PDB file of N, CA, C and O in Angstrom:
ATOM      1  N   MET A   1     -19.293  23.742  39.954  1.00  0.00           N
ATOM      2  CA  MET A   1     -18.188  23.899  40.750  1.00  0.00           C
ATOM      3  C   MET A   1     -18.250  22.689  42.026  1.00  0.00           C
ATOM      4  O   MET A   1     -19.258  21.235  41.845  1.00  0.00           O
ATOM      5  N   ALA A   2     -17.254  22.083  42.366  1.00  0.00           N
ATOM      6  CA  ALA A   2     -16.980  21.029  43.202  1.00  0.00           C
ATOM      7  C   ALA A   2     -16.633  21.357  44.163  1.00  0.00           C
ATOM      8  O   ALA A   2     -16.544  22.517  44.660  1.00  0.00           O
ATOM      9  N   LEU A   3     -16.345  20.124  45.677  1.00  0.00           N
ATOM     10  CA  LEU A   3     -16.038  20.531  46.581  1.00  0.00           C
ATOM     11  C   LEU A   3     -14.689  20.297  46.815  1.00  0.00           C
ATOM     12  O   LEU A   3     -13.989  19.918  46.132  1.00  0.00           O
ATOM     13  N   TYR A   4     -14.014  20.688  47.975  1.00  0.00           N
ATOM     14  CA  TYR A   4     -12.360  20.666  48.469  1.00  0.00           C
ATOM     15  C   TYR A   4     -12.405  20.399  49.593  1.00  0.00           C
ATOM     16  O   TYR A   4     -13.196  20.610  50.478  1.00  0.00           O
ATOM     17  N   ILE A   5     -11.491  19.296  49.739  1.00  0.00           N
ATOM     18  CA  ILE A   5     -10.807  19.155  51.594  1.00  0.00           C
ATOM     19  C   ILE A   5     -10.072  20.015  51.802  1.00  0.00           C
ATOM     20  O   ILE A   5      -8.806  19.674  51.402  1.00  0.00           O
ATOM     21  N   THR A   6      -9.829  20.842  52.905  1.00  0.00           N
ATOM     22  CA  THR A   6      -9.193  22.123  53.565  1.00  0.00           C
ATOM     23  C   THR A   6      -8.229  20.525  54.440  1.00  0.00           C
ATOM     24  O   THR A   6      -8.075  20.159  54.509  1.00  0.00           O
ATOM     25  N   GLU A   7      -6.809  21.635  54.785  1.00  0.00           N
ATOM     26  CA  GLU A   7      -5.810  21.091  55.271  1.00  0.00           C
ATOM     27  C   GLU A   7      -6.333  20.236  56.811  1.00  0.00           C
ATOM     28  O   GLU A   7      -5.434  19.897  57.560  1.00  0.00           O
ATOM     29  N   GLU A   8      -7.561  21.342  57.050  1.00  0.00           N
ATOM     30  CA  GLU A   8      -8.329  20.355  58.462  1.00  0.00           C
ATOM     31  C   GLU A   8      -8.246  19.005  58.592  1.00  0.00           C
ATOM     32  O   GLU A   8      -9.351  18.363  59.581  1.00  0.00           O
ATOM     33  N   CYS A   9      -8.171  18.364  57.331  1.00  0.00           N
ATOM     34  CA  CYS A   9      -8.617  16.829  57.397  1.00  0.00           C
ATOM     35  C   CYS A   9      -7.835  16.221  58.306  1.00  0.00           C
ATOM     36  O   CYS A   9      -6.605  16.215  58.511  1.00  0.00           O
ATOM     37  N   THR A  10      -8.237  15.161  58.803  1.00  0.00           N
ATOM     38  CA  THR A  10      -7.615  14.632  59.879  1.00  0.00           C
ATOM     39  C   THR A  10      -7.667  12.856  59.486  1.00  0.00           C
ATOM     40  O   THR A  10      -6.929  12.365  60.126  1.00  0.00           O
ATOM     41  N   TYR A  11      -7.803  13.117  58.321  1.00  0.00           N
ATOM     42  CA  TYR A  11      -7.250  11.710  57.509  1.00  0.00           C
ATOM     43  C   TYR A  11      -8.398  10.494  57.981  1.00  0.00           C
ATOM     44  O   TYR A  11      -7.660   9.486  57.552  1.00  0.00           O
ATOM     45  N   CYS A  12      -9.777  10.621  58.655  1.00  0.00           N
ATOM     46  CA  CYS A  12      -9.772   9.620  59.131  1.00  0.00           C
ATOM     47  C   CYS A  12     -10.359   8.418  57.996  1.00  0.00           C
ATOM     48  O   CYS A  12     -10.666   7.457  58.001  1.00  0.00           O
ATOM     49  N   GLY A  13     -10.975   9.200  56.658  1.00  0.00           N
ATOM     50  CA  GLY A  13     -11.371   8.424  56.038  1.00  0.00           C
ATOM     51  C   GLY A  13     -12.777   8.045  55.696  1.00  0.00           C
ATOM     52  O   GLY A  13     -13.385   7.209  54.866  1.00  0.00           O
ATOM     53  N   ALA A  14     -13.234   8.701  56.432  1.00  0.00           N
ATOM     54  CA  ALA A  14     -15.262   8.508  56.500  1.00  0.00           C
ATOM     55  C   ALA A  14     -15.703   9.035  54.894  1.00  0.00           C
ATOM     56  O   ALA A  14     -16.884   8.248  54.959  1.00  0.00           O
ATOM     57  N   CYS A  15     -15.255   9.847  54.270  1.00  0.00           N
ATOM     58  CA  CYS A  15     -15.805  10.413  53.375  1.00  0.00           C
ATOM     59  C   CYS A  15     -15.720   9.541  52.092  1.00  0.00           C
ATOM     60  O   CYS A  15     -16.913   9.669  51.402  1.00  0.00           O
ATOM     61  N   GLU A  16     -14.652   9.218  51.992  1.00  0.00           N
ATOM     62  CA  GLU A  16     -14.169   8.037  50.576  1.00  0.00           C
ATOM     63  C   GLU A  16     -15.292   6.878  50.653  1.00  0.00           C
ATOM     64  O   GLU A  16     -16.054   7.540  49.590  1.00  0.00           O
ATOM     65  N   PRO A  17     -15.694   6.392  50.770  1.00  0.00           N
ATOM     66  CA  PRO A  17     -16.970   5.338  50.838  1.00  0.00           C
ATOM     67  C   PRO A  17     -18.289   6.082  50.270  1.00  0.00           C
ATOM     68  O   PRO A  17     -19.082   5.299  50.038  1.00  0.00           O
ATOM     69  N   GLU A  18     -18.339   7.520  51.018  1.00  0.00           N
ATOM     70  CA  GLU A  18     -19.762   8.021  51.119  1.00  0.00           C
ATOM     71  C   GLU A  18     -20.277   8.116  49.544  1.00  0.00           C
ATOM     72  O   GLU A  18     -21.278   8.457  49.119  1.00  0.00           O
ATOM     73  N   CYS A  19     -18.850   8.663  48.986  1.00  0.00           N
ATOM     74  CA  CYS A  19     -19.244   9.491  47.573  1.00  0.00           C
ATOM     75  C   CYS A  19     -19.776   8.661  46.499  1.00  0.00           C
ATOM     76  O   CYS A  19     -19.134   7.322  46.062  1.00  0.00           O
ATOM     77  N   PRO A  20     -20.878   9.143  45.787  1.00  0.00           N
ATOM     78  CA  PRO A  20     -21.258   8.532  44.865  1.00  0.00           C
ATOM     79  C   PRO A  20     -20.969   8.058  43.461  1.00  0.00           C
ATOM     80  O   PRO A  20     -21.348   7.343  42.704  1.00  0.00           O
ATOM     81  N   VAL A  21     -20.286   8.821  43.351  1.00  0.00           N
ATOM     82  CA  VAL A  21     -19.096   9.245  42.155  1.00  0.00           C
ATOM     83  C   VAL A  21     -17.908   8.929  42.237  1.00  0.00           C
ATOM     84  O   VAL A  21     -17.407   9.229  41.130  1.00  0.00           O
ATOM     85  N   THR A  22     -17.642   8.303  43.220  1.00  0.00           N
ATOM     86  CA  THR A  22     -16.051   8.211  43.522  1.00  0.00           C
ATOM     87  C   THR A  22     -15.019   9.075  43.144  1.00  0.00           C
ATOM     88  O   THR A  22     -14.219   8.588  42.618  1.00  0.00           O
ATOM     89  N   ALA A  23     -15.455  10.239  43.615  1.00  0.00           N
ATOM     90  CA  ALA A  23     -14.292  11.280  43.391  1.00  0.00           C
ATOM     91  C   ALA A  23     -13.270  11.386  44.899  1.00  0.00           C
ATOM     92  O   ALA A  23     -12.395  12.523  44.304  1.00  0.00           O
ATOM     93  N   ILE A  24     -13.533  10.739  45.482  1.00  0.00           N
ATOM     94  CA  ILE A  24     -13.023  10.996  46.727  1.00  0.00           C
ATOM     95  C   ILE A  24     -11.524  10.221  46.780  1.00  0.00           C
ATOM     96  O   ILE A  24     -11.784   8.947  46.916  1.00  0.00           O
ATOM     97  N   SER A  25     -10.365  10.199  47.227  1.00  0.00           N
ATOM     98  CA  SER A  25      -9.119   9.414  47.481  1.00  0.00           C
ATOM     99  C   SER A  25      -8.174   9.759  48.760  1.00  0.00           C
ATOM    100  O   SER A  25      -8.195  11.282  48.681  1.00  0.00           O
ATOM    101  N   ALA A  26      -7.571   9.269  48.700  1.00  0.00           N
ATOM    102  CA  ALA A  26      -6.378   9.606  50.000  1.00  0.00           C
ATOM    103  C   ALA A  26      -5.597   9.896  49.011  1.00  0.00           C
ATOM    104  O   ALA A  26      -4.977   9.241  48.439  1.00  0.00           O
ATOM    105  N   GLY A  27      -5.031  11.276  49.638  1.00  0.00           N
ATOM    106  CA  GLY A  27      -3.862  11.911  49.340  1.00  0.00           C
ATOM    107  C   GLY A  27      -2.738  11.337  49.987  1.00  0.00           C
ATOM    108  O   GLY A  27      -2.380  10.553  51.146  1.00  0.00           O
ATOM    109  N   ASP A  28      -1.707  12.268  50.418  1.00  0.00           N
ATOM    110  CA  ASP A  28      -0.327  12.134  51.192  1.00  0.00           C
ATOM    111  C   ASP A  28      -0.539  12.292  52.722  1.00  0.00           C
ATOM    112  O   ASP A  28      -0.667  11.440  53.660  1.00  0.00           O
ATOM    113  N   ASP A  29      -1.165  13.329  52.915  1.00  0.00           N
ATOM    114  CA  ASP A  29      -1.760  13.819  54.009  1.00  0.00           C
ATOM    115  C   ASP A  29      -3.063  13.982  54.404  1.00  0.00           C
ATOM    116  O   ASP A  29      -3.592  14.028  55.468  1.00  0.00           O
ATOM    117  N   ILE A  30      -4.346  14.435  53.365  1.00  0.00           N
ATOM    118  CA  ILE A  30      -5.339  14.209  53.450  1.00  0.00           C
ATOM    119  C   ILE A  30      -6.002  13.967  51.998  1.00  0.00           C
ATOM    120  O   ILE A  30      -5.355  13.322  51.257  1.00  0.00           O
ATOM    121  N   TYR A  31      -7.434  13.415  52.454  1.00  0.00           N
ATOM    122  CA  TYR A  31      -8.196  13.238  51.107  1.00  0.00           C
ATOM    123  C   TYR A  31      -8.607  14.567  50.218  1.00  0.00           C
ATOM    124  O   TYR A  31      -8.085  15.522  50.878  1.00  0.00           O
ATOM    125  N   VAL A  32      -8.346  13.977  49.109  1.00  0.00           N
ATOM    126  CA  VAL A  32      -8.398  14.773  47.984  1.00  0.00           C
ATOM    127  C   VAL A  32      -9.521  14.242  46.858  1.00  0.00           C
ATOM    128  O   VAL A  32     -10.349  13.218  46.844  1.00  0.00           O
ATOM    129  N   ILE A  33     -10.538  15.509  46.569  1.00  0.00           N
ATOM    130  CA  ILE A  33     -11.526  15.555  45.756  1.00  0.00           C
ATOM    131  C   ILE A  33     -11.201  15.776  44.253  1.00  0.00           C
ATOM    132  O   ILE A  33     -10.896  17.155  44.068  1.00  0.00           O
ATOM    133  N   ASP A  34     -11.510  14.881  43.459  1.00  0.00           N
ATOM    134  CA  ASP A  34     -11.253  14.921  41.621  1.00  0.00           C
ATOM    135  C   ASP A  34     -12.630  16.164  41.595  1.00  0.00           C
ATOM    136  O   ASP A  34     -13.709  15.999  40.980  1.00  0.00           O
ATOM    137  N   ALA A  35     -12.376  17.268  41.267  1.00  0.00           N
ATOM    138  CA  ALA A  35     -12.756  18.473  40.969  1.00  0.00           C
ATOM    139  C   ALA A  35     -13.663  17.979  39.383  1.00  0.00           C
ATOM    140  O   ALA A  35     -14.838  18.634  38.982  1.00  0.00           O
ATOM    141  N   ASN A  36     -12.698  17.151  38.582  1.00  0.00           N
ATOM    142  CA  ASN A  36     -13.367  16.976  37.381  1.00  0.00           C
ATOM    143  C   ASN A  36     -15.074  15.512  37.629  1.00  0.00           C
ATOM    144  O   ASN A  36     -15.305  15.996  36.817  1.00  0.00           O
ATOM    145  N   THR A  37     -14.658  14.784  39.149  1.00  0.00           N
ATOM    146  CA  THR A  37     -15.692  13.725  39.148  1.00  0.00           C
ATOM    147  C   THR A  37     -16.754  14.328  39.848  1.00  0.00           C
ATOM    148  O   THR A  37     -17.819  14.062  39.492  1.00  0.00           O
ATOM    149  N   CYS A  38     -16.432  15.195  40.674  1.00  0.00           N
ATOM    150  CA  CYS A  38     -17.391  15.818  41.999  1.00  0.00           C
ATOM    151  C   CYS A  38     -18.736  16.308  41.257  1.00  0.00           C
ATOM    152  O   CYS A  38     -18.241  17.551  40.135  1.00  0.00           O
ATOM    153  N   ASN A  39     -19.489  15.929  41.446  1.00  0.00           N
ATOM    154  CA  ASN A  39     -21.162  16.535  40.865  1.00  0.00           C
ATOM    155  C   ASN A  39     -21.542  17.341  42.168  1.00  0.00           C
ATOM    156  O   ASN A  39     -22.694  17.548  41.789  1.00  0.00           O
ATOM    157  N   GLU A  40     -21.090  17.321  43.424  1.00  0.00           N
ATOM    158  CA  GLU A  40     -21.374  17.664  44.626  1.00  0.00           C
ATOM    159  C   GLU A  40     -23.070  16.874  44.820  1.00  0.00           C
ATOM    160  O   GLU A  40     -23.901  17.422  45.560  1.00  0.00           O
ATOM    161  N   CYS A  41     -23.051  15.971  44.621  1.00  0.00           N
ATOM    162  CA  CYS A  41     -24.283  14.934  45.094  1.00  0.00           C
ATOM    163  C   CYS A  41     -25.545  15.244  44.232  1.00  0.00           C
ATOM    164  O   CYS A  41     -26.528  15.435  45.056  1.00  0.00           O
ATOM    165  N   ALA A  42     -25.374  16.080  42.945  1.00  0.00           N
ATOM    166  CA  ALA A  42     -26.427  16.969  42.102  1.00  0.00           C
ATOM    167  C   ALA A  42     -28.072  15.539  42.344  1.00  0.00           C
ATOM    168  O   ALA A  42     -27.181  13.883  41.868  1.00  0.00           O
ATOM    169  N   GLY A  43     -28.776  16.088  42.773  1.00  0.00           N
ATOM    170  CA  GLY A  43     -29.873  14.784  42.798  1.00  0.00           C
ATOM    171  C   GLY A  43     -30.258  14.310  43.879  1.00  0.00           C
ATOM    172  O   GLY A  43     -31.368  13.916  44.507  1.00  0.00           O
ATOM    173  N   LEU A  44     -29.618  14.710  45.121  1.00  0.00           N
ATOM    174  CA  LEU A  44     -29.522  14.145  46.449  1.00  0.00           C
ATOM    175  C   LEU A  44     -30.043  14.746  47.246  1.00  0.00           C
ATOM    176  O   LEU A  44     -29.550  16.249  47.172  1.00  0.00           O
ATOM    177  N   ASP A  45     -30.235  14.984  48.583  1.00  0.00           N
ATOM    178  CA  ASP A  45     -30.857  16.200  49.401  1.00  0.00           C
ATOM    179  C   ASP A  45     -29.408  16.475  50.168  1.00  0.00           C
ATOM    180  O   ASP A  45     -29.839  17.711  50.201  1.00  0.00           O
ATOM    181  N   GLU A  46     -28.698  15.433  50.271  1.00  0.00           N
ATOM    182  CA  GLU A  46     -27.469  16.389  50.776  1.00  0.00           C
ATOM    183  C   GLU A  46     -26.513  16.287  50.262  1.00  0.00           C
ATOM    184  O   GLU A  46     -26.145  14.786  49.476  1.00  0.00           O
ATOM    185  N   GLN A  47     -24.569  16.715  50.159  1.00  0.00           N
ATOM    186  CA  GLN A  47     -23.618  16.098  50.294  1.00  0.00           C
ATOM    187  C   GLN A  47     -23.380  15.254  51.125  1.00  0.00           C
ATOM    188  O   GLN A  47     -23.149  15.395  52.223  1.00  0.00           O
ATOM    189  N   ALA A  48     -23.277  13.881  50.355  1.00  0.00           N
ATOM    190  CA  ALA A  48     -22.557  12.913  51.179  1.00  0.00           C
ATOM    191  C   ALA A  48     -21.566  12.837  52.124  1.00  0.00           C
ATOM    192  O   ALA A  48     -21.501  12.652  53.125  1.00  0.00           O
ATOM    193  N   CYS A  49     -20.394  13.365  51.438  1.00  0.00           N
ATOM    194  CA  CYS A  49     -19.372  13.464  52.012  1.00  0.00           C
ATOM    195  C   CYS A  49     -19.377  14.560  53.853  1.00  0.00           C
ATOM    196  O   CYS A  49     -18.745  14.478  54.301  1.00  0.00           O
ATOM    197  N   VAL A  50     -19.667  15.557  52.918  1.00  0.00           N
ATOM    198  CA  VAL A  50     -20.225  16.953  53.908  1.00  0.00           C
ATOM    199  C   VAL A  50     -20.960  16.344  54.944  1.00  0.00           C
ATOM    200  O   VAL A  50     -20.561  16.772  56.522  1.00  0.00           O
ATOM    201  N   ALA A  51     -21.603  15.349  54.980  1.00  0.00           N
ATOM    202  CA  ALA A  51     -22.617  14.685  56.014  1.00  0.00           C
ATOM    203  C   ALA A  51     -22.101  14.241  57.090  1.00  0.00           C
ATOM    204  O   ALA A  51     -22.279  13.964  58.200  1.00  0.00           O
ATOM    205  N   VAL A  52     -20.753  13.176  56.561  1.00  0.00           N
ATOM    206  CA  VAL A  52     -20.409  12.205  57.427  1.00  0.00           C
ATOM    207  C   VAL A  52     -18.979  12.770  57.827  1.00  0.00           C
ATOM    208  O   VAL A  52     -18.216  12.346  58.766  1.00  0.00           O
ATOM    209  N   CYS A  53     -18.254  13.990  57.556  1.00  0.00           N
ATOM    210  CA  CYS A  53     -17.387  14.929  58.164  1.00  0.00           C
ATOM    211  C   CYS A  53     -17.255  15.030  59.138  1.00  0.00           C
ATOM    212  O   CYS A  53     -17.710  16.139  59.579  1.00  0.00           O
ATOM    213  N   PRO A  54     -15.981  14.189  60.328  1.00  0.00           N
ATOM    214  CA  PRO A  54     -16.522  14.385  61.988  1.00  0.00           C
ATOM    215  C   PRO A  54     -15.718  16.269  61.666  1.00  0.00           C
ATOM    216  O   PRO A  54     -15.455  16.858  62.932  1.00  0.00           O
ATOM    217  N   ALA A  55     -14.554  16.593  60.623  1.00  0.00           N
ATOM    218  CA  ALA A  55     -13.776  17.636  61.115  1.00  0.00           C
ATOM    219  C   ALA A  55     -14.401  19.137  60.450  1.00  0.00           C
ATOM    220  O   ALA A  55     -13.801  20.222  60.188  1.00  0.00           O
ATOM    221  N   GLU A  56     -15.436  18.658  59.343  1.00  0.00           N
ATOM    222  CA  GLU A  56     -16.367  19.923  58.905  1.00  0.00           C
ATOM    223  C   GLU A  56     -15.361  20.546  57.824  1.00  0.00           C
ATOM    224  O   GLU A  56     -15.493  21.539  57.801  1.00  0.00           O
ATOM    225  N   CYS A  57     -14.591  19.756  57.226  1.00  0.00           N
ATOM    226  CA  CYS A  57     -13.258  20.330  56.492  1.00  0.00           C
ATOM    227  C   CYS A  57     -13.753  20.173  55.129  1.00  0.00           C
ATOM    228  O   CYS A  57     -12.543  20.412  53.987  1.00  0.00           O
ATOM    229  N   ILE A  58     -15.393  19.982  54.748  1.00  0.00           N
ATOM    230  CA  ILE A  58     -15.044  19.671  53.109  1.00  0.00           C
ATOM    231  C   ILE A  58     -16.268  21.026  52.831  1.00  0.00           C
ATOM    232  O   ILE A  58     -17.144  21.226  53.302  1.00  0.00           O
ATOM    233  N   VAL A  59     -15.802  22.180  51.891  1.00  0.00           N
ATOM    234  CA  VAL A  59     -16.047  22.832  51.146  1.00  0.00           C
ATOM    235  C   VAL A  59     -16.256  23.373  49.937  1.00  0.00           C
ATOM    236  O   VAL A  59     -15.629  22.502  49.126  1.00  0.00           O
ATOM    237  N   GLN A  60     -17.087  24.363  49.638  1.00  0.00           N
ATOM    238  CA  GLN A  60     -17.100  24.787  48.311  1.00  0.00           C
ATOM    239  C   GLN A  60     -15.743  24.929  47.413  1.00  0.00           C
ATOM    240  O   GLN A  60     -14.725  25.691  48.525  1.00  0.00           O
ATOM    241  N   GLY A  61     -15.465  24.550  46.358  1.00  0.00           N
ATOM    242  CA  GLY A  61     -14.022  24.582  45.743  1.00  0.00           C
ATOM    243  C   GLY A  61     -13.816  26.229  44.938  1.00  0.00           C
ATOM    244  O   GLY A  61     -14.109  26.706  45.095  1.00  0.00           O
TER     245      GLY A  61
END
């Protein structure tokens, strides 16, 4: 299962550089997560993008 960025995304860009597998990229209006690449930060203590998202808009997909 991968994470998903909702429409509440403010397009701040905080999440993109935090992704250890580079699954996050800028979409037209919000950032998007490539579900085929995202591994939900397997092996880490927390999901890196979720930890830095000020809008709390990254959820289970």
